[in-house]
mmCIF file of C-alpha atoms in Angstrom:
data_model
loop_
_atom_site.group_PDB
_atom_site.id
_atom_site.type_symbol
_atom_site.label_atom_id
_atom_site.label_comp_id
_atom_site.label_asym_id
_atom_site.label_seq_id
_atom_site.Cartn_x
_atom_site.Cartn_y
_atom_site.Cartn_z
ATOM 1 C CA MET A 68 126.468 78.049 124.155
ATOM 2 C CA TYR A 69 125.749 79.254 120.887
ATOM 3 C CA ALA A 70 124.454 82.725 121.824
ATOM 4 C CA GLU A 71 127.714 83.270 123.840
ATOM 5 C CA ALA A 72 129.967 82.309 120.937
ATOM 6 C CA VAL A 73 128.153 84.706 118.803
ATOM 7 C CA ARG A 74 128.393 87.503 121.229
ATOM 8 C CA TRP A 75 132.256 86.836 121.544
ATOM 9 C CA LEU A 76 132.601 86.976 117.813
ATOM 10 C CA SER A 77 130.589 90.080 117.477
ATOM 11 C CA SER A 78 132.693 91.747 120.207
ATOM 12 C CA GLN A 79 135.849 91.371 118.059
ATOM 13 C CA ARG A 80 136.283 94.690 116.296
ATOM 14 C CA ARG A 81 138.971 96.033 113.795
ATOM 15 C CA ALA A 82 138.512 99.407 115.716
ATOM 16 C CA GLY A 83 140.869 101.296 113.169
ATOM 17 C CA ARG A 84 143.425 98.718 112.755
ATOM 18 C CA GLU A 85 144.990 98.183 109.177
ATOM 19 C CA ARG A 86 143.214 95.854 106.667
ATOM 20 C CA GLY A 87 145.119 93.144 105.640
ATOM 21 C CA THR A 88 145.854 89.257 106.078
ATOM 22 C CA GLY A 89 148.364 89.626 108.886
ATOM 23 C CA ARG A 90 146.117 89.003 111.957
ATOM 24 C CA LEU A 91 144.337 86.063 110.201
ATOM 25 C CA SER A 92 147.586 84.459 109.258
ATOM 26 C CA ALA A 93 149.103 84.617 112.695
ATOM 27 C CA ALA A 94 145.854 83.102 114.302
ATOM 28 C CA TRP A 95 145.708 80.428 111.561
ATOM 29 C CA ALA A 96 149.140 79.441 112.382
ATOM 30 C CA ARG A 97 148.399 79.052 116.034
ATOM 31 C CA MET A 98 145.411 77.010 115.312
ATOM 32 C CA GLY A 99 147.375 74.593 113.225
ATOM 33 C CA GLY A 100 145.335 74.953 110.263
ATOM 34 C CA ALA A 101 145.856 74.099 106.592
ATOM 35 C CA LEU A 102 144.399 75.601 103.685
ATOM 36 C CA PRO A 103 141.543 73.590 102.240
ATOM 37 C CA GLY A 104 142.100 71.920 98.793
ATOM 38 C CA ALA A 105 139.131 73.698 97.396
ATOM 39 C CA ARG A 106 139.665 76.075 94.401
ATOM 40 C CA PHE A 107 138.133 79.478 94.953
ATOM 41 C CA VAL A 108 136.571 82.021 92.811
ATOM 42 C CA HIS A 109 137.394 85.223 94.323
ATOM 43 C CA VAL A 110 134.632 87.932 94.115
ATOM 44 C CA VAL A 111 135.536 91.393 94.640
ATOM 45 C CA GLY A 112 134.038 94.580 93.752
ATOM 46 C CA THR A 113 131.826 97.386 95.151
ATOM 47 C CA ASN A 114 128.175 95.999 94.142
ATOM 48 C CA GLY A 115 126.871 92.692 93.128
ATOM 49 C CA LYS A 116 129.270 90.445 94.886
ATOM 50 C CA GLY A 117 126.681 88.545 96.844
ATOM 51 C CA SER A 118 124.628 87.879 93.757
ATOM 52 C CA VAL A 119 127.713 86.465 91.903
ATOM 53 C CA ALA A 120 128.599 84.410 94.819
ATOM 54 C CA ALA A 121 124.948 83.004 94.834
ATOM 55 C CA TYR A 122 124.957 82.256 91.166
ATOM 56 C CA LEU A 123 128.364 80.431 91.275
ATOM 57 C CA GLU A 124 127.311 78.415 94.398
ATOM 58 C CA GLN A 125 124.217 77.078 92.699
ATOM 59 C CA GLY A 126 126.419 76.396 89.496
ATOM 60 C CA PHE A 127 128.908 74.326 91.516
ATOM 61 C CA LEU A 128 126.171 72.531 93.302
ATOM 62 C CA ALA A 129 124.506 71.801 89.835
ATOM 63 C CA ALA A 130 127.864 70.156 88.645
ATOM 64 C CA GLY A 131 127.909 67.851 91.603
ATOM 65 C CA VAL A 132 130.971 69.085 93.408
ATOM 66 C CA ARG A 133 131.287 69.549 96.989
ATOM 67 C CA THR A 134 130.529 73.189 97.331
ATOM 68 C CA GLY A 135 131.333 75.862 99.681
ATOM 69 C CA ALA A 136 130.447 79.566 99.958
ATOM 70 C CA PHE A 137 131.859 82.444 102.135
ATOM 71 C CA THR A 138 129.698 85.754 101.949
ATOM 72 C CA SER A 139 128.699 88.756 103.862
ATOM 73 C CA PRO A 140 127.235 90.245 105.509
ATOM 74 C CA HIS A 141 124.777 88.042 107.304
ATOM 75 C CA LEU A 142 121.044 88.843 107.827
ATOM 76 C CA VAL A 143 119.818 87.200 110.676
ATOM 77 C CA ASP A 144 122.333 84.428 111.801
ATOM 78 C CA PRO A 145 126.256 84.633 111.305
ATOM 79 C CA ARG A 146 126.369 80.873 110.251
ATOM 80 C CA GLU A 147 124.638 82.513 106.806
ATOM 81 C CA ARG A 148 128.058 83.569 105.912
ATOM 82 C CA VAL A 149 129.510 79.899 105.879
ATOM 83 C CA ARG A 150 127.804 77.235 103.673
ATOM 84 C CA VAL A 151 128.643 73.805 102.691
ATOM 85 C CA ASP A 152 126.686 72.244 99.911
ATOM 86 C CA GLY A 153 124.214 75.350 100.176
ATOM 87 C CA VAL A 154 123.507 74.767 103.869
ATOM 88 C CA PRO A 155 124.753 76.893 106.736
ATOM 89 C CA VAL A 156 127.201 75.188 109.013
ATOM 90 C CA SER A 157 125.960 73.839 112.353
ATOM 91 C CA PRO A 158 125.741 75.887 115.429
ATOM 92 C CA GLU A 159 127.913 73.312 117.146
ATOM 93 C CA ALA A 160 130.676 73.436 114.790
ATOM 94 C CA LEU A 161 130.832 77.264 115.307
ATOM 95 C CA VAL A 162 130.991 76.924 119.110
ATOM 96 C CA ARG A 163 133.937 74.519 118.873
ATOM 97 C CA PHE A 164 135.730 76.958 116.634
ATOM 98 C CA VAL A 165 134.991 79.760 119.170
ATOM 99 C CA VAL A 166 136.246 77.650 122.060
ATOM 100 C CA ARG A 167 139.568 77.072 120.491
ATOM 101 C CA ALA A 168 139.817 80.699 119.203
ATOM 102 C CA ARG A 169 139.291 82.270 122.644
ATOM 103 C CA LYS A 170 142.192 80.117 124.051
ATOM 104 C CA LEU A 171 144.729 81.836 121.763
ATOM 105 C CA ASP A 172 146.788 84.647 123.204
ATOM 106 C CA LEU A 173 147.276 86.924 120.496
ATOM 107 C CA ASP A 174 148.987 90.307 120.589
ATOM 108 C CA ASP A 175 146.754 91.360 117.557
ATOM 109 C CA PRO A 176 143.767 89.310 117.405
ATOM 110 C CA PRO A 177 141.347 88.925 114.245
ATOM 111 C CA ALA A 178 138.387 90.806 113.936
ATOM 112 C CA PHE A 179 135.051 89.465 113.458
ATOM 113 C CA PHE A 180 135.158 89.085 109.628
ATOM 114 C CA GLU A 181 138.608 87.386 109.916
ATOM 115 C CA TRP A 182 137.352 84.989 112.444
ATOM 116 C CA MET A 183 134.499 84.036 110.191
ATOM 117 C CA LEU A 184 136.920 83.519 107.325
ATOM 118 C CA ALA A 185 139.086 81.493 109.351
ATOM 119 C CA PHE A 186 136.095 79.463 110.353
ATOM 120 C CA ALA A 187 134.927 79.060 106.762
ATOM 121 C CA LEU A 188 138.297 77.910 105.739
ATOM 122 C CA GLU A 189 138.435 75.306 108.435
ATOM 123 C CA ARG A 190 135.138 73.866 107.650
ATOM 124 C CA PHE A 191 135.787 73.749 103.870
ATOM 125 C CA ALA A 192 138.949 71.736 104.770
ATOM 126 C CA ALA A 193 136.979 69.531 107.217
ATOM 127 C CA GLU A 194 134.033 68.911 104.606
ATOM 128 C CA GLY A 195 136.264 68.162 101.596
ATOM 129 C CA VAL A 196 134.955 71.175 99.655
ATOM 130 C CA ALA A 197 136.147 71.099 95.923
ATOM 131 C CA TRP A 198 134.935 74.380 94.792
ATOM 132 C CA ALA A 199 133.955 77.402 96.626
ATOM 133 C CA ALA A 200 132.806 81.251 96.204
ATOM 134 C CA LEU A 201 135.014 83.508 98.238
ATOM 135 C CA GLU A 202 133.277 87.008 98.598
ATOM 136 C CA ALA A 203 135.696 89.829 99.598
ATOM 137 C CA GLY A 204 134.724 92.163 102.170
ATOM 138 C CA VAL A 205 136.301 95.569 101.346
ATOM 139 C CA GLY A 206 138.787 96.059 98.784
ATOM 140 C CA GLY A 207 140.874 93.205 97.331
ATOM 141 C CA ALA A 208 144.619 92.927 97.987
ATOM 142 C CA SER A 209 144.011 94.507 101.456
ATOM 143 C CA ASP A 210 141.047 92.308 102.375
ATOM 144 C CA ALA A 211 141.364 89.417 104.614
ATOM 145 C CA THR A 212 140.210 86.893 101.817
ATOM 146 C CA ALA A 213 143.604 87.477 100.168
ATOM 147 C CA PHE A 214 144.809 85.183 102.645
ATOM 148 C CA ALA A 215 143.494 82.239 100.628
ATOM 149 C CA ALA A 216 145.055 83.734 97.158
ATOM 150 C CA GLU A 217 147.087 80.640 96.418
ATOM 151 C CA ARG A 218 143.769 78.701 96.067
ATOM 152 C CA VAL A 219 142.178 81.073 93.814
ATOM 153 C CA ALA A 220 141.366 79.830 90.156
ATOM 154 C CA LEU A 221 139.584 82.759 88.882
ATOM 155 C CA THR A 222 138.846 86.375 89.999
ATOM 156 C CA VAL A 223 135.368 88.222 89.430
ATOM 157 C CA LEU A 224 135.761 91.984 89.822
ATOM 158 C CA THR A 225 132.128 93.099 89.543
ATOM 159 C CA ASN A 226 132.631 96.816 89.456
ATOM 160 C CA VAL A 227 134.187 99.922 91.275
ATOM 161 C CA GLY A 228 131.780 102.459 92.906
ATOM 162 C CA GLU A 229 131.495 105.008 95.505
ATOM 163 C CA ASP A 230 131.803 103.130 98.894
ATOM 164 C CA HIS A 231 134.471 102.807 101.608
ATOM 165 C CA LEU A 232 136.363 105.839 100.213
ATOM 166 C CA ALA A 233 137.159 107.009 103.653
ATOM 167 C CA SER A 234 139.306 103.719 103.977
ATOM 168 C CA PHE A 235 141.252 104.355 100.806
ATOM 169 C CA GLY A 236 141.196 108.158 100.204
ATOM 170 C CA SER A 237 140.137 108.237 96.671
ATOM 171 C CA LEU A 238 138.280 106.170 94.205
ATOM 172 C CA GLU A 239 141.307 105.492 92.238
ATOM 173 C CA ALA A 240 143.052 103.880 95.254
ATOM 174 C CA LEU A 241 140.020 101.888 95.778
ATOM 175 C CA ALA A 242 140.149 100.667 92.343
ATOM 176 C CA ARG A 243 143.719 99.747 92.493
ATOM 177 C CA ASP A 244 143.328 97.851 95.629
ATOM 178 C CA LYS A 245 140.512 95.682 93.963
ATOM 179 C CA ALA A 246 142.548 95.332 90.892
ATOM 180 C CA GLU A 247 145.556 94.134 92.972
ATOM 181 C CA ALA A 248 143.507 90.943 93.798
ATOM 182 C CA VAL A 249 144.133 89.730 90.341
ATOM 183 C CA ARG A 250 146.425 86.531 90.457
ATOM 184 C CA PRO A 251 149.301 86.072 87.849
ATOM 185 C CA GLY A 252 148.273 84.040 84.976
ATOM 186 C CA LEU A 253 144.715 83.504 86.090
ATOM 187 C CA PRO A 254 141.500 84.810 84.311
ATOM 188 C CA VAL A 255 139.548 87.820 85.321
ATOM 189 C CA VAL A 256 136.049 88.556 84.693
ATOM 190 C CA THR A 257 134.731 92.186 85.188
ATOM 191 C CA ALA A 258 132.081 94.518 84.525
ATOM 192 C CA ALA A 259 134.156 97.688 85.581
ATOM 193 C CA ARG A 260 134.290 100.754 83.369
ATOM 194 C CA GLY A 261 136.199 103.838 83.165
ATOM 195 C CA ARG A 262 139.382 104.671 85.155
ATOM 196 C CA ALA A 263 138.703 101.371 87.040
ATOM 197 C CA LEU A 264 138.863 99.399 84.046
ATOM 198 C CA ALA A 265 141.940 101.114 82.943
ATOM 199 C CA ILE A 266 143.680 100.079 86.127
ATOM 200 C CA LEU A 267 142.354 96.665 85.975
ATOM 201 C CA ARG A 268 143.680 96.193 82.270
ATOM 202 C CA GLU A 269 147.045 97.618 83.533
ATOM 203 C CA VAL A 270 147.427 95.108 86.479
ATOM 204 C CA ALA A 271 146.106 92.122 84.362
ATOM 205 C CA ARG A 272 148.447 92.850 81.565
ATOM 206 C CA ASN A 273 151.413 93.225 84.064
ATOM 207 C CA ARG A 274 150.450 89.937 85.717
ATOM 208 C CA GLY A 275 149.716 88.077 82.469
ATOM 209 C CA ALA A 276 146.020 87.547 83.619
ATOM 210 C CA PRO A 277 143.509 86.981 80.592
ATOM 211 C CA LEU A 278 140.767 89.759 81.160
ATOM 212 C CA PHE A 279 137.277 89.289 80.040
ATOM 213 C CA VAL A 280 135.158 92.610 80.100
ATOM 214 C CA TYR A 281 131.415 92.214 80.126
ATOM 215 C CA ASP A 282 129.965 92.513 76.778
ATOM 216 C CA SER A 283 126.229 91.385 76.157
ATOM 217 C CA GLY A 284 127.120 90.543 72.563
ATOM 218 C CA ASN A 285 129.971 88.147 73.583
ATOM 219 C CA PRO A 286 128.763 84.571 73.751
ATOM 220 C CA LEU A 287 131.009 83.951 76.993
ATOM 221 C CA PHE A 288 128.402 86.219 78.796
ATOM 222 C CA THR A 289 125.189 84.776 77.274
ATOM 223 C CA LEU A 290 122.394 83.972 79.615
ATOM 224 C CA PRO A 291 120.907 80.649 78.700
ATOM 225 C CA ALA A 292 117.860 81.440 81.134
ATOM 226 C CA PRO A 293 116.420 84.393 82.859
ATOM 227 C CA PRO A 294 118.182 85.010 86.210
ATOM 228 C CA THR A 295 115.752 84.190 89.134
ATOM 229 C CA LEU A 296 117.147 87.279 91.213
ATOM 230 C CA GLY A 297 115.137 90.339 90.659
ATOM 231 C CA GLY A 298 116.091 93.683 89.101
ATOM 232 C CA ALA A 299 117.448 94.395 85.488
ATOM 233 C CA PHE A 300 120.940 95.098 86.965
ATOM 234 C CA GLN A 301 120.936 91.111 87.976
ATOM 235 C CA ARG A 302 121.587 90.362 84.400
ATOM 236 C CA VAL A 303 125.149 91.765 84.534
ATOM 237 C CA ASN A 304 125.840 89.838 87.713
ATOM 238 C CA ALA A 305 124.460 86.764 86.204
ATOM 239 C CA ALA A 306 126.377 87.333 83.073
ATOM 240 C CA LEU A 307 129.741 87.599 85.113
ATOM 241 C CA ALA A 308 128.881 84.264 87.115
ATOM 242 C CA ALA A 309 127.983 82.528 83.721
ATOM 243 C CA ALA A 310 131.362 83.594 82.212
ATOM 244 C CA ALA A 311 133.199 82.348 85.257
ATOM 245 C CA LEU A 312 131.543 79.176 85.379
ATOM 246 C CA ARG A 313 132.331 78.697 81.531
ATOM 247 C CA LEU A 314 135.939 79.735 81.717
ATOM 248 C CA LEU A 315 136.549 77.232 84.640
ATOM 249 C CA GLY A 316 135.110 74.238 82.388
ATOM 250 C CA PHE A 317 131.841 73.991 83.822
ATOM 251 C CA GLU A 318 129.217 72.471 81.468
ATOM 252 C CA GLU A 319 126.329 74.456 80.190
ATOM 253 C CA ALA A 320 123.757 72.800 82.263
ATOM 254 C CA ALA A 321 125.433 74.046 85.403
ATOM 255 C CA VAL A 322 125.390 77.575 83.998
ATOM 256 C CA ARG A 323 121.715 77.352 83.337
ATOM 257 C CA ALA A 324 120.894 75.832 86.952
ATOM 258 C CA ALA A 325 123.026 78.655 88.448
ATOM 259 C CA LEU A 326 120.691 81.237 86.942
ATOM 260 C CA GLU A 327 117.512 79.385 87.687
ATOM 261 C CA ARG A 328 118.478 78.452 91.198
ATOM 262 C CA ALA A 329 120.074 81.309 92.859
ATOM 263 C CA ARG A 330 118.517 82.636 95.844
ATOM 264 C CA LEU A 331 119.502 85.778 97.852
ATOM 265 C CA PRO A 332 117.347 87.033 100.695
ATOM 266 C CA GLY A 333 117.283 90.866 101.155
ATOM 267 C CA ARG A 334 118.157 91.742 97.597
ATOM 268 C CA PHE A 335 115.228 92.996 95.527
ATOM 269 C CA ASP A 336 113.143 90.833 97.879
ATOM 270 C CA ARG A 337 109.460 90.991 97.673
ATOM 271 C CA ARG A 338 107.535 90.237 100.996
ATOM 272 C CA VAL A 339 104.343 91.065 102.534
ATOM 273 C CA PHE A 340 103.835 92.922 105.898
ATOM 274 C CA ARG A 341 100.417 93.136 107.352
ATOM 275 C CA GLY A 342 98.784 92.526 103.801
ATOM 276 C CA ARG A 343 101.122 95.374 102.401
ATOM 277 C CA PRO A 344 103.724 94.634 99.785
ATOM 278 C CA VAL A 345 107.135 95.264 100.595
ATOM 279 C CA LEU A 346 110.339 95.293 98.862
ATOM 280 C CA LEU A 347 113.642 94.767 100.752
ATOM 281 C CA ASP A 348 116.870 95.675 99.259
ATOM 282 C CA GLY A 349 120.402 96.000 100.568
ATOM 283 C CA ALA A 350 121.303 99.154 98.483
ATOM 284 C CA HIS A 351 123.897 100.848 100.619
ATOM 285 C CA ASN A 352 125.776 103.269 98.080
ATOM 286 C CA PRO A 353 124.881 105.702 95.447
ATOM 287 C CA PRO A 354 125.348 103.321 92.444
ATOM 288 C CA ALA A 355 123.306 100.513 94.173
ATOM 289 C CA ALA A 356 120.635 103.094 95.118
ATOM 290 C CA ARG A 357 120.519 104.442 91.387
ATOM 291 C CA ALA A 358 120.104 100.922 90.148
ATOM 292 C CA LEU A 359 117.326 100.290 92.652
ATOM 293 C CA ALA A 360 115.588 103.626 91.895
ATOM 294 C CA ALA A 361 115.424 102.715 88.249
ATOM 295 C CA GLU A 362 113.592 99.697 89.135
ATOM 296 C CA LEU A 363 110.984 101.043 91.474
ATOM 297 C CA PRO A 364 107.355 101.526 90.542
ATOM 298 C CA GLY A 365 105.933 105.064 89.879
ATOM 299 C CA ARG A 366 105.019 105.846 93.605
ATOM 300 C CA TYR A 367 105.977 104.008 96.785
ATOM 301 C CA ARG A 368 106.613 104.654 100.544
ATOM 302 C CA LEU A 369 110.232 104.548 101.712
ATOM 303 C CA VAL A 370 111.816 103.257 104.677
ATOM 304 C CA PHE A 371 115.359 104.140 104.712
ATOM 305 C CA GLY A 372 118.191 103.398 107.279
ATOM 306 C CA ALA A 373 121.983 103.362 106.616
ATOM 307 C CA GLN A 374 125.210 103.474 108.403
ATOM 308 C CA PRO A 375 125.787 107.160 109.359
ATOM 309 C CA HIS A 376 129.218 107.151 107.631
ATOM 310 C CA LYS A 377 127.684 106.382 104.211
ATOM 311 C CA ALA A 378 126.706 108.838 101.684
ATOM 312 C CA VAL A 379 123.156 109.187 103.041
ATOM 313 C CA ASP A 380 122.236 112.441 101.607
ATOM 314 C CA ALA A 381 123.074 111.262 98.108
ATOM 315 C CA MET A 382 121.305 107.934 98.541
ATOM 316 C CA LEU A 383 118.128 109.736 99.740
ATOM 317 C CA GLU A 384 118.233 112.112 96.900
ATOM 318 C CA LEU A 385 117.958 109.249 94.497
ATOM 319 C CA LEU A 386 115.273 107.176 96.437
ATOM 320 C CA ALA A 387 112.958 109.863 97.985
ATOM 321 C CA ALA A 388 112.345 111.629 94.787
ATOM 322 C CA ARG A 389 109.395 109.432 93.788
ATOM 323 C CA ALA A 390 108.332 108.488 97.388
ATOM 324 C CA ASP A 391 104.916 109.473 98.808
ATOM 325 C CA GLY A 392 106.548 109.563 102.288
ATOM 326 C CA VAL A 393 109.950 108.829 103.940
ATOM 327 C CA VAL A 394 110.386 107.330 107.251
ATOM 328 C CA LEU A 395 114.092 107.121 108.436
ATOM 329 C CA THR A 396 115.235 104.593 110.791
ATOM 330 C CA TRP A 397 118.058 102.624 112.450
ATOM 331 C CA PRO A 398 121.037 102.365 111.812
ATOM 332 C CA LEU A 399 120.821 106.197 111.250
ATOM 333 C CA PRO A 400 120.959 107.726 114.774
ATOM 334 C CA ALA A 401 118.599 110.763 114.052
ATOM 335 C CA ALA A 402 116.442 112.506 111.643
ATOM 336 C CA ARG A 403 117.862 114.552 108.919
ATOM 337 C CA GLY A 404 116.682 116.104 105.615
ATOM 338 C CA GLY A 405 113.084 117.153 106.997
ATOM 339 C CA HIS A 406 112.104 113.363 106.742
ATOM 340 C CA GLY A 407 110.351 111.585 109.642
ATOM 341 C CA TYR A 408 112.116 109.305 112.089
ATOM 342 C CA GLU A 409 111.320 106.393 113.966
ATOM 343 C CA PRO A 410 114.430 104.675 115.765
ATOM 344 C CA ASP A 411 112.692 101.111 115.796
ATOM 345 C CA PRO A 412 112.870 99.434 112.256
ATOM 346 C CA LEU A 413 109.651 97.439 112.895
ATOM 347 C CA ALA A 414 107.873 100.546 113.842
ATOM 348 C CA ALA A 415 109.310 102.418 110.981
ATOM 349 C CA LEU A 416 107.868 99.720 108.587
ATOM 350 C CA ALA A 417 104.354 99.607 110.371
ATOM 351 C CA ARG A 418 104.278 103.596 110.060
ATOM 352 C CA ALA A 419 104.971 103.383 106.283
ATOM 353 C CA ALA A 420 102.483 100.522 105.820
ATOM 354 C CA GLU A 421 99.823 102.212 107.568
ATOM 355 C CA ALA A 422 100.294 105.373 105.459
ATOM 356 C CA ALA A 423 100.555 103.688 102.044
ATOM 357 C CA ARG A 424 97.576 103.642 99.730
ATOM 358 C CA ALA A 425 95.752 100.334 98.535
ATOM 359 C CA GLY A 426 98.540 98.359 96.467
ATOM 360 C CA GLU A 427 101.199 101.068 97.106
ATOM 361 C CA PRO A 428 104.517 99.059 98.181
ATOM 362 C CA VAL A 429 106.878 99.952 100.855
ATOM 363 C CA VAL A 430 110.620 99.951 100.122
ATOM 364 C CA VAL A 431 112.938 99.184 102.817
ATOM 365 C CA THR A 432 116.577 99.901 101.772
ATOM 366 C CA GLY A 433 119.722 101.604 102.822
ATOM 367 C CA SER A 434 121.675 98.874 104.747
ATOM 368 C CA LEU A 435 121.653 95.013 104.728
ATOM 369 C CA TYR A 436 121.595 95.069 108.544
ATOM 370 C CA LEU A 437 118.308 96.868 108.390
ATOM 371 C CA VAL A 438 116.982 94.388 106.199
ATOM 372 C CA GLY A 439 118.075 91.674 108.384
ATOM 373 C CA ARG A 440 116.659 93.352 111.460
ATOM 374 C CA LEU A 441 113.302 93.160 109.771
ATOM 375 C CA LEU A 442 113.489 89.535 108.519
ATOM 376 C CA GLY A 443 114.741 88.364 111.875
ATOM 377 C CA SER A 444 111.322 89.702 113.332
ATOM 378 C CA GLY A 445 109.467 86.850 111.704
ATOM 379 C CA LEU A 446 106.638 89.171 110.802
ATOM 380 C CA LEU A 447 107.380 89.507 106.987
ATOM 381 C CA GLU A 448 106.002 86.850 104.829
#
């Protein structure tokens, strides 16, 4: 039953239809749902959303409130996307939801992401969630998560970078869509820079929304403990979450616990495969690849697989420069740039591990779907 429910959900594709809240709104009305009483922190941006959501989730838990989290993508199981008090919801709950959803006769049915969001909102209501991190998928105002805007207490806009430009036409259009997620009169926390910050300032000013821009010298962004998530770039993500928690009135003990307890598999995630050190990361656009490259050791083996519509060549240029060898794999469909290709991710990892010198790490990146496929094998320690 559960496997069939997941298959049905996975088959629900947007397939070029417009982004927005309309499909979810229509389905929600038919299902008789009511928005949960939870207050949300809406996390939008290009990179770092999952990290910020993970810190917020732990901060809420440490404060002793009923906690929810909606994040994406999942690595192994779709239930990872919907958590209550840090625990993925039960398979039975998802099956019951899918049974109801399949009975609806909708002219324009939701896609997978929208169905999972509807499921999250339903579970948050049923479980009495008080505070939840709500991670947007793509964009801000046009993202399905904007459906819950009336319950948003604060917005975090991490940054705006080079991703999903095909959907928006330009970086400026993408930045404006993300900035349009700002709610009138409600605080906004950001690490955006340049033109994206200028657009955000304009939107926030017009809507009377207090804007707090990341500044390591500002006490609002102080880190009372080193963040548990690896990589120097995590200090900014942690600082954004810390600022959000403080602005919402959570005590400093909750801020510290958020930094010390956050876990995020697949992001700068150190593992072992057949005795070889492996570093997994979901860098899937040039800014994320640039940040990852700055953290990598002198030499390494690279296993790289990304969605073919991504900026593959730009990411490879950043990540392959210091690699002793590169193996391309799924979800890329074929070899490119003169690099070796192995369609099976596990075989690609084995090939890189066998070629690595003693102690030389294998870096796996380009897509969280690739990372999830490897973690799902159960062969990485």
